[in-house]
Tab-separated table of C-alpha atoms and ligand atoms in Angstrom:
chain	number	residue	atom	x	y	z
A	457	UNK	CA	0.000	0.000	0.000
A	458	UNK	CA	2.688	2.407	1.052
A	459	UNK	CA	4.862	1.651	-1.981
A	460	UNK	CA	1.957	2.198	-4.325
A	461	UNK	CA	1.108	5.443	-2.638
A	462	UNK	CA	4.698	6.666	-2.847
A	463	UNK	CA	4.984	5.625	-6.478
A	464	UNK	CA	1.753	7.416	-7.262
A	465	UNK	CA	2.971	10.525	-5.498
A	466	UNK	CA	6.341	10.422	-7.207
A	467	UNK	CA	4.836	10.181	-10.682
A	468	UNK	CA	2.326	12.931	-10.176
A	469	UNK	CA	4.090	15.112	-12.728
A	470	UNK	CA	3.674	12.611	-15.586
A	471	UNK	CA	0.542	10.883	-14.411
A	472	UNK	CA	-2.663	12.692	-13.587
A	473	UNK	CA	-3.197	12.762	-9.815
A	474	UNK	CA	-6.507	10.927	-10.205
A	475	UNK	CA	-4.448	7.884	-11.194
A	476	UNK	CA	-4.982	7.965	-14.969
A	477	UNK	CA	-2.403	8.911	-17.570
A	478	UNK	CA	-2.322	12.641	-18.194
A	479	UNK	CA	-3.863	13.499	-21.544
A	480	UNK	CA	-1.165	14.485	-24.009
A	481	UNK	CA	-2.649	17.326	-26.045
A	482	UNK	CA	0.297	17.443	-28.433
A	483	UNK	CA	-0.104	13.801	-29.454
A	484	UNK	CA	-3.892	13.833	-29.616
A	485	UNK	CA	-5.648	12.728	-32.768
A	486	UNK	CA	-7.168	16.157	-33.557
A	487	UNK	CA	-3.739	17.689	-34.243
A	488	UNK	CA	-3.467	16.313	-37.768
A	489	UNK	CA	-7.015	17.300	-38.827
A	490	UNK	CA	-6.794	19.501	-41.930
A	491	UNK	CA	-9.449	22.112	-42.753
A	492	UNK	CA	-8.211	22.201	-46.361
A	493	UNK	CA	-8.710	18.468	-46.783
A	494	UNK	CA	-12.213	18.715	-45.310
A	495	UNK	CA	-12.986	21.560	-47.738
A	496	UNK	CA	-11.746	19.436	-50.650
A	497	UNK	CA	-14.368	16.826	-49.734
A	498	UNK	CA	-17.025	19.574	-49.795
A	499	UNK	CA	-15.890	20.680	-53.270
A	500	UNK	CA	-16.042	17.094	-54.531
A	501	UNK	CA	-19.645	16.779	-53.295
A	502	UNK	CA	-20.546	19.943	-55.234
A	503	UNK	CA	-19.564	18.180	-58.472
A	504	UNK	CA	-22.413	15.688	-57.981
A	505	UNK	CA	-24.961	18.556	-58.068
A	506	UNK	CA	-28.128	18.462	-55.925
A	507	UNK	CA	-28.041	15.227	-53.894
A	508	UNK	CA	-31.667	14.566	-53.078
A	509	UNK	CA	-32.835	11.365	-51.342
A	510	UNK	CA	-33.521	8.631	-53.882
A	511	UNK	CA	-31.610	10.376	-56.712
A	512	UNK	CA	-28.822	9.088	-58.942
A	513	UNK	CA	-26.672	12.018	-57.775
A	514	UNK	CA	-26.969	10.818	-54.190
A	515	UNK	CA	-25.952	7.307	-55.272
A	516	UNK	CA	-22.822	8.808	-56.865
A	517	UNK	CA	-22.158	10.676	-53.608
A	518	UNK	CA	-22.539	7.430	-51.658
A	519	UNK	CA	-20.035	5.689	-53.889
A	520	UNK	CA	-17.603	8.539	-53.327
A	521	UNK	CA	-18.002	8.294	-49.549
A	522	UNK	CA	-17.577	4.516	-49.677
A	523	UNK	CA	-14.433	4.783	-51.772
A	524	UNK	CA	-12.797	7.375	-49.500
A	525	UNK	CA	-13.698	5.478	-46.331
A	526	UNK	CA	-12.706	2.026	-47.571
A	527	UNK	CA	-9.315	3.280	-48.745
A	528	UNK	CA	-8.734	4.504	-45.191
A	529	UNK	CA	-9.498	1.095	-43.692
A	530	UNK	CA	-13.138	1.684	-42.713
A	531	UNK	CA	-15.898	-0.755	-43.633
A	532	UNK	CA	-19.215	0.653	-44.854
A	533	UNK	CA	-22.568	-1.079	-44.380
A	534	UNK	CA	-25.556	0.206	-46.268
A	535	UNK	CA	-28.760	0.354	-44.256
A	536	UNK	CA	-31.431	0.415	-46.971
A	537	UNK	CA	-35.126	1.031	-46.333
A	538	UNK	CA	-38.199	2.392	-48.094
A	539	UNK	CA	-40.589	4.902	-46.630
A	540	UNK	CA	-43.651	6.831	-47.730
A	541	UNK	CA	-43.017	10.571	-48.133
A	542	UNK	CA	-45.157	13.473	-49.388
A	543	UNK	CA	-43.390	12.852	-52.735
A	544	UNK	CA	-44.280	9.153	-52.812
A	545	UNK	CA	-42.274	6.154	-51.700
A	546	UNK	CA	-38.530	6.769	-51.511
A	547	UNK	CA	-35.651	4.365	-50.959
A	548	UNK	CA	-33.248	5.732	-48.351
A	549	UNK	CA	-29.731	4.522	-47.549
A	550	UNK	CA	-27.883	5.201	-44.286
A	551	UNK	CA	-24.187	4.436	-44.269
A	552	UNK	CA	-22.878	2.755	-41.120
A	553	UNK	CA	-19.111	2.912	-40.909
A	554	UNK	CA	-16.697	1.083	-38.629
A	555	UNK	CA	-12.926	0.774	-38.555
A	556	UNK	CA	-11.418	-2.479	-39.783
A	557	UNK	CA	-7.804	-1.461	-40.314
A	558	UNK	CA	-5.555	-3.972	-42.028
A	559	UNK	CA	-6.913	-5.967	-44.974
A	560	UNK	CA	-9.762	-8.382	-44.354
A	561	UNK	CA	-7.688	-11.411	-45.460
A	562	UNK	CA	-5.081	-10.893	-42.755
A	563	UNK	CA	-7.700	-11.010	-40.043
A	564	UNK	CA	-8.863	-14.539	-40.819
A	565	UNK	CA	-11.738	-13.981	-43.210
A	566	UNK	CA	-14.919	-12.020	-43.441
A	567	UNK	CA	-16.746	-13.851	-40.667
A	568	UNK	CA	-14.094	-12.937	-38.131
A	569	UNK	CA	-14.122	-9.322	-39.277
A	570	UNK	CA	-17.904	-9.325	-38.964
A	571	UNK	CA	-17.644	-10.568	-35.398
A	572	UNK	CA	-14.767	-8.313	-34.418
A	573	UNK	CA	-15.993	-5.141	-36.052
A	574	UNK	CA	-19.779	-5.267	-36.114
A	575	UNK	CA	-20.665	-7.419	-33.126
A	576	UNK	CA	-18.475	-5.521	-30.709
A	577	UNK	CA	-19.754	-2.573	-28.714
A	578	UNK	CA	-18.631	0.908	-29.702
A	579	UNK	CA	-18.424	3.746	-27.219
A	580	UNK	CA	-20.144	6.367	-29.342
A	581	UNK	CA	-21.560	7.594	-32.656
A	582	UNK	CA	-20.289	10.440	-34.828
A	583	UNK	CA	-22.970	11.384	-37.349
A	584	UNK	CA	-24.123	13.746	-40.102
A	585	UNK	CA	-26.763	13.687	-42.785
A	586	UNK	CA	-25.463	13.594	-46.360
A	587	UNK	CA	-28.424	14.306	-48.657
A	588	UNK	CA	-29.581	17.762	-49.782
A	589	UNK	CA	-33.046	19.232	-49.453
A	590	UNK	CA	-35.124	19.093	-52.630
A	591	UNK	CA	-36.033	22.446	-54.207
A	592	UNK	CA	-37.902	22.541	-57.497
A	593	UNK	CA	-37.478	26.293	-58.036
A	594	UNK	CA	-33.688	26.425	-58.024
A	595	UNK	CA	-30.535	24.325	-57.951
A	596	UNK	CA	-29.623	23.704	-54.333
A	597	UNK	CA	-26.035	22.518	-53.841
A	598	UNK	CA	-25.940	22.466	-50.047
A	599	UNK	CA	-22.270	23.291	-49.532
A	600	UNK	CA	-22.837	23.975	-45.840
A	601	UNK	CA	-26.002	21.867	-45.467
A	602	UNK	CA	-24.836	19.076	-45.481
A	603	UNK	CA	-21.560	19.329	-47.470
A	604	UNK	CA	-19.570	20.822	-44.575
A	605	UNK	CA	-20.330	18.183	-41.961
A	606	UNK	CA	-19.808	15.369	-44.475
A	607	UNK	CA	-16.405	16.881	-45.315
A	608	UNK	CA	-15.500	17.075	-41.626
A	609	UNK	CA	-16.557	13.464	-41.000
A	610	UNK	CA	-14.438	12.228	-43.926
A	611	UNK	CA	-11.386	14.121	-42.687
A	612	UNK	CA	-12.046	12.804	-39.170
A	613	UNK	CA	-12.071	9.304	-40.666
A	614	UNK	CA	-8.593	9.962	-42.110
A	615	UNK	CA	-6.992	11.156	-38.879
A	616	UNK	CA	-8.752	8.447	-36.864
A	617	UNK	CA	-7.456	5.760	-39.230
A	618	UNK	CA	-3.970	6.666	-37.988
A	619	UNK	CA	-5.117	5.782	-34.433
A	620	UNK	CA	-6.879	2.400	-34.654
A	621	UNK	CA	-7.327	2.215	-30.862
A	622	UNK	CA	-9.484	5.342	-30.999
A	623	UNK	CA	-11.183	4.594	-34.344
A	624	UNK	CA	-12.352	1.153	-33.167
A	625	UNK	CA	-14.411	2.728	-30.392
A	626	UNK	CA	-16.596	4.664	-32.822
A	627	UNK	CA	-19.301	4.145	-35.389
A	628	UNK	CA	-19.635	6.876	-37.999
A	629	UNK	CA	-23.095	7.195	-39.524
A	630	UNK	CA	-24.115	9.141	-42.621
A	631	UNK	CA	-27.892	9.606	-42.470
A	632	UNK	CA	-30.099	9.853	-45.523
A	633	UNK	CA	-33.380	11.814	-45.528
A	634	UNK	CA	-32.769	14.350	-42.764
A	635	UNK	CA	-34.524	17.050	-44.747
A	636	UNK	CA	-38.316	17.152	-44.884
A	637	UNK	CA	-39.930	16.835	-48.325
A	638	UNK	CA	-42.478	19.455	-47.235
A	639	UNK	CA	-42.206	20.417	-43.547
A	640	UNK	CA	-40.983	18.593	-40.480
A	641	UNK	CA	-43.744	16.472	-38.974
A	642	UNK	CA	-43.785	13.174	-37.111
A	643	UNK	CA	-43.623	11.454	-40.506
A	644	UNK	CA	-41.737	13.928	-42.740
A	645	UNK	CA	-38.019	14.539	-42.208
A	646	UNK	CA	-35.378	12.696	-40.116
A	647	UNK	CA	-36.109	9.527	-42.117
A	648	UNK	CA	-32.614	8.086	-41.763
A	649	UNK	CA	-32.034	8.901	-38.114
A	650	UNK	CA	-35.515	7.721	-37.126
A	651	UNK	CA	-34.938	4.405	-38.893
A	652	UNK	CA	-31.457	4.028	-37.395
A	653	UNK	CA	-32.700	4.906	-33.888
A	654	UNK	CA	-35.478	2.319	-34.237
A	655	UNK	CA	-32.968	-0.320	-35.300
A	656	UNK	CA	-30.735	0.631	-32.337
A	657	UNK	CA	-33.505	-0.281	-29.930
A	658	UNK	CA	-33.203	-3.871	-31.175
A	659	UNK	CA	-29.453	-4.086	-30.522
A	660	UNK	CA	-28.511	-6.094	-27.427
A	661	UNK	CA	-28.159	-3.692	-24.486
A	662	UNK	CA	-24.407	-4.268	-24.116
A	663	UNK	CA	-23.732	-3.295	-27.745
A	664	UNK	CA	-25.525	0.046	-27.617
A	665	UNK	CA	-23.425	3.213	-27.915
A	666	UNK	CA	-23.304	5.485	-24.877
A	667	UNK	CA	-23.294	8.841	-26.625
A	668	UNK	CA	-23.572	10.560	-29.993
A	669	UNK	CA	-22.051	13.633	-31.628
A	670	UNK	CA	-24.009	15.168	-34.515
A	671	UNK	CA	-22.443	17.741	-36.855
A	672	UNK	CA	-24.620	19.945	-39.076
A	673	UNK	CA	-23.775	23.195	-40.916
A	674	UNK	CA	-20.276	23.680	-39.575
A	675	UNK	CA	-18.466	25.483	-42.415
A	676	UNK	CA	-19.719	29.103	-42.385
A	677	UNK	CA	-16.833	31.555	-42.734
A	678	UNK	CA	-18.478	33.445	-39.878
A	679	UNK	CA	-18.615	30.480	-37.492
A	680	UNK	CA	-21.007	30.605	-34.524
A	681	UNK	CA	-21.866	27.156	-33.188
A	682	UNK	CA	-25.015	27.378	-31.051
A	683	UNK	CA	-25.877	24.054	-29.456
A	684	UNK	CA	-29.677	23.625	-29.241
A	685	UNK	CA	-31.110	23.330	-25.734
A	686	UNK	CA	-32.224	19.737	-26.277
A	687	UNK	CA	-28.590	18.602	-26.344
A	688	UNK	CA	-27.721	16.728	-23.118
A	689	UNK	CA	-25.885	18.930	-20.577
A	690	UNK	CA	-22.941	16.557	-19.917
A	691	UNK	CA	-22.087	16.527	-23.624
A	692	UNK	CA	-22.406	20.300	-23.921
A	693	UNK	CA	-20.023	20.691	-20.985
A	694	UNK	CA	-17.485	18.390	-22.652
A	695	UNK	CA	-17.710	20.285	-25.948
A	696	UNK	CA	-17.093	23.601	-24.201
A	697	UNK	CA	-14.210	22.112	-22.194
A	698	UNK	CA	-12.511	20.890	-25.385
A	699	UNK	CA	-13.030	24.301	-27.028
A	700	UNK	CA	-11.556	25.948	-23.915
A	701	UNK	CA	-8.482	23.679	-24.082
A	702	UNK	CA	-7.805	24.948	-27.594
A	703	UNK	CA	-8.611	28.616	-26.876
A	704	UNK	CA	-11.519	28.360	-29.323
A	705	UNK	CA	-14.321	28.795	-26.810
A	706	UNK	CA	-15.601	32.000	-28.465
A	707	UNK	CA	-16.930	30.002	-31.425
A	708	UNK	CA	-19.126	27.781	-29.255
A	709	UNK	CA	-22.239	28.779	-27.344
A	710	UNK	CA	-25.689	27.639	-26.301
A	711	UNK	CA	-28.698	28.280	-28.506
A	712	UNK	CA	-32.005	29.421	-27.066
A	713	UNK	CA	-34.272	26.799	-28.611
A	714	UNK	CA	-34.692	23.200	-29.651
A	715	UNK	CA	-33.897	22.222	-33.238
A	716	UNK	CA	-35.484	19.401	-35.191
A	717	UNK	CA	-32.405	17.487	-36.286
A	718	UNK	CA	-30.935	13.983	-36.320
A	719	UNK	CA	-30.005	14.121	-32.616
A	720	UNK	CA	-33.693	13.978	-31.684
A	721	UNK	CA	-34.448	10.322	-32.566
A	722	UNK	CA	-31.117	9.254	-31.027
A	723	UNK	CA	-31.865	11.046	-27.760
A	724	UNK	CA	-35.333	9.508	-27.725
A	725	UNK	CA	-33.791	6.076	-28.281
A	726	UNK	CA	-31.617	6.511	-25.179
A	727	UNK	CA	-28.344	7.549	-26.834
A	728	UNK	CA	-27.570	11.042	-25.458
A	729	UNK	CA	-26.565	13.043	-28.533
A	730	UNK	CA	-25.332	16.614	-28.929
A	731	UNK	CA	-26.105	18.732	-32.011
A	732	UNK	CA	-23.085	20.823	-33.018
A	733	UNK	CA	-24.768	23.264	-35.407
A	734	UNK	CA	-24.436	26.840	-36.657
A	735	UNK	CA	-27.891	28.017	-37.673
A	736	UNK	CA	-26.784	31.639	-38.126
A	737	UNK	CA	-26.144	31.149	-41.826
A	738	UNK	CA	-27.614	33.664	-44.275
A	739	UNK	CA	-27.658	31.178	-47.164
A	740	UNK	CA	-29.496	28.368	-45.363
A	741	UNK	CA	-31.802	26.561	-47.846
A	742	UNK	CA	-31.091	29.146	-50.584
A	743	UNK	CA	-29.317	28.950	-53.963
A	744	UNK	CA	-26.478	30.841	-52.251
A	745	UNK	CA	-25.405	27.843	-50.118
A	746	UNK	CA	-22.258	27.406	-52.205
A	747	UNK	CA	-18.697	26.564	-51.345
A	748	UNK	CA	-17.431	30.172	-51.509
A	749	UNK	CA	-19.338	30.855	-48.244
A	750	UNK	CA	-17.303	28.247	-46.377
A	751	UNK	CA	-13.906	28.462	-44.771
A	752	UNK	CA	-11.318	25.758	-44.174
A	753	UNK	CA	-10.612	27.406	-40.809
A	754	UNK	CA	-14.199	26.876	-39.635
A	755	UNK	CA	-14.121	23.220	-40.703
A	756	UNK	CA	-10.861	22.823	-38.826
A	757	UNK	CA	-12.172	24.504	-35.659
A	758	UNK	CA	-15.200	22.215	-35.505
A	759	UNK	CA	-13.330	19.081	-36.604
A	760	UNK	CA	-10.540	19.562	-34.082
A	761	UNK	CA	-12.725	20.540	-31.133
A	762	UNK	CA	-15.126	17.647	-31.783
A	763	UNK	CA	-12.229	15.183	-32.010
A	764	UNK	CA	-10.644	16.493	-28.822
A	765	UNK	CA	-13.998	16.298	-27.056
A	766	UNK	CA	-14.346	12.684	-28.177
A	767	UNK	CA	-10.804	11.546	-27.431
A	768	UNK	CA	-10.150	13.439	-24.210
A	769	UNK	CA	-13.559	13.817	-22.612
A	770	UNK	CA	-15.522	10.802	-23.864
A	771	UNK	CA	-13.066	7.984	-24.576
A	772	UNK	CA	-10.257	8.780	-22.127
A	773	UNK	CA	-12.748	8.945	-19.254
A	774	UNK	CA	-15.560	6.474	-18.750
A	775	UNK	CA	-17.916	7.971	-21.286
A	776	UNK	CA	-20.654	10.202	-19.938
B	1339	ZN	ZN1	-31.120	21.636	-44.192
């Protein structure tokens, strides 16, 4: 007992005094996140044009996401479902993404990968929607909504792939059908996240994620993240703490209202999920939501703070 106590005392400089290893900010995964690379992924999405649920353009977008992710060592599972919408029946596709790492063959075949990667619990979810809202009157490219958060998630996937021990604790999800065809109601909008949240309820208890981080509209050159009030307090505190660590706290604040977004079905399904969103965007749902309104710096601020929040405050501790 005494020896342990003395050892603990002696190492207090290198080891946090609560007994855990001190978090090394310089070696943390967020350091290599590049805003320019995230912006490149936004520009590539623009080339596919409007990316409405059920469209060929969205299928091309999906194939792009799959290619980028698979090259980085992530495995993508398509969650396909049909649902009635005000525009008729639409086929939606969520992309569930988990880290596999080295080639499938080396791990002893597909069955073993299936068991190791998909039947193991993950700590949390990092999510964004990836389809654009349908507008008949004009061409809507959705650079910020949802191009920006998709770009950030893809760049996160790259930096995480360099840290398998962190990547393996996460599931990334790209939701289809976040946007309402007409207006948000119980049955219009949030198609992908509602379906995913429903499917989550059927997972065995021990496999269910403990938390979720949703990104939406995170690329505005004039960045002002305002977390909606229906984001769980412990997660909001961790986001602000990570922003504080990086001297970026001024970009992050609390909103004054609830927002209908993909965090809602997850919270209702028992996975506490924060919505990291900047709704103060002049070009929201207008033809002006183009890539020239975005900044690589904003993508970097959100990408880095979210990664630090995840690595330092959610994975390094015991979750929530
Ligand atoms: Zn939108």
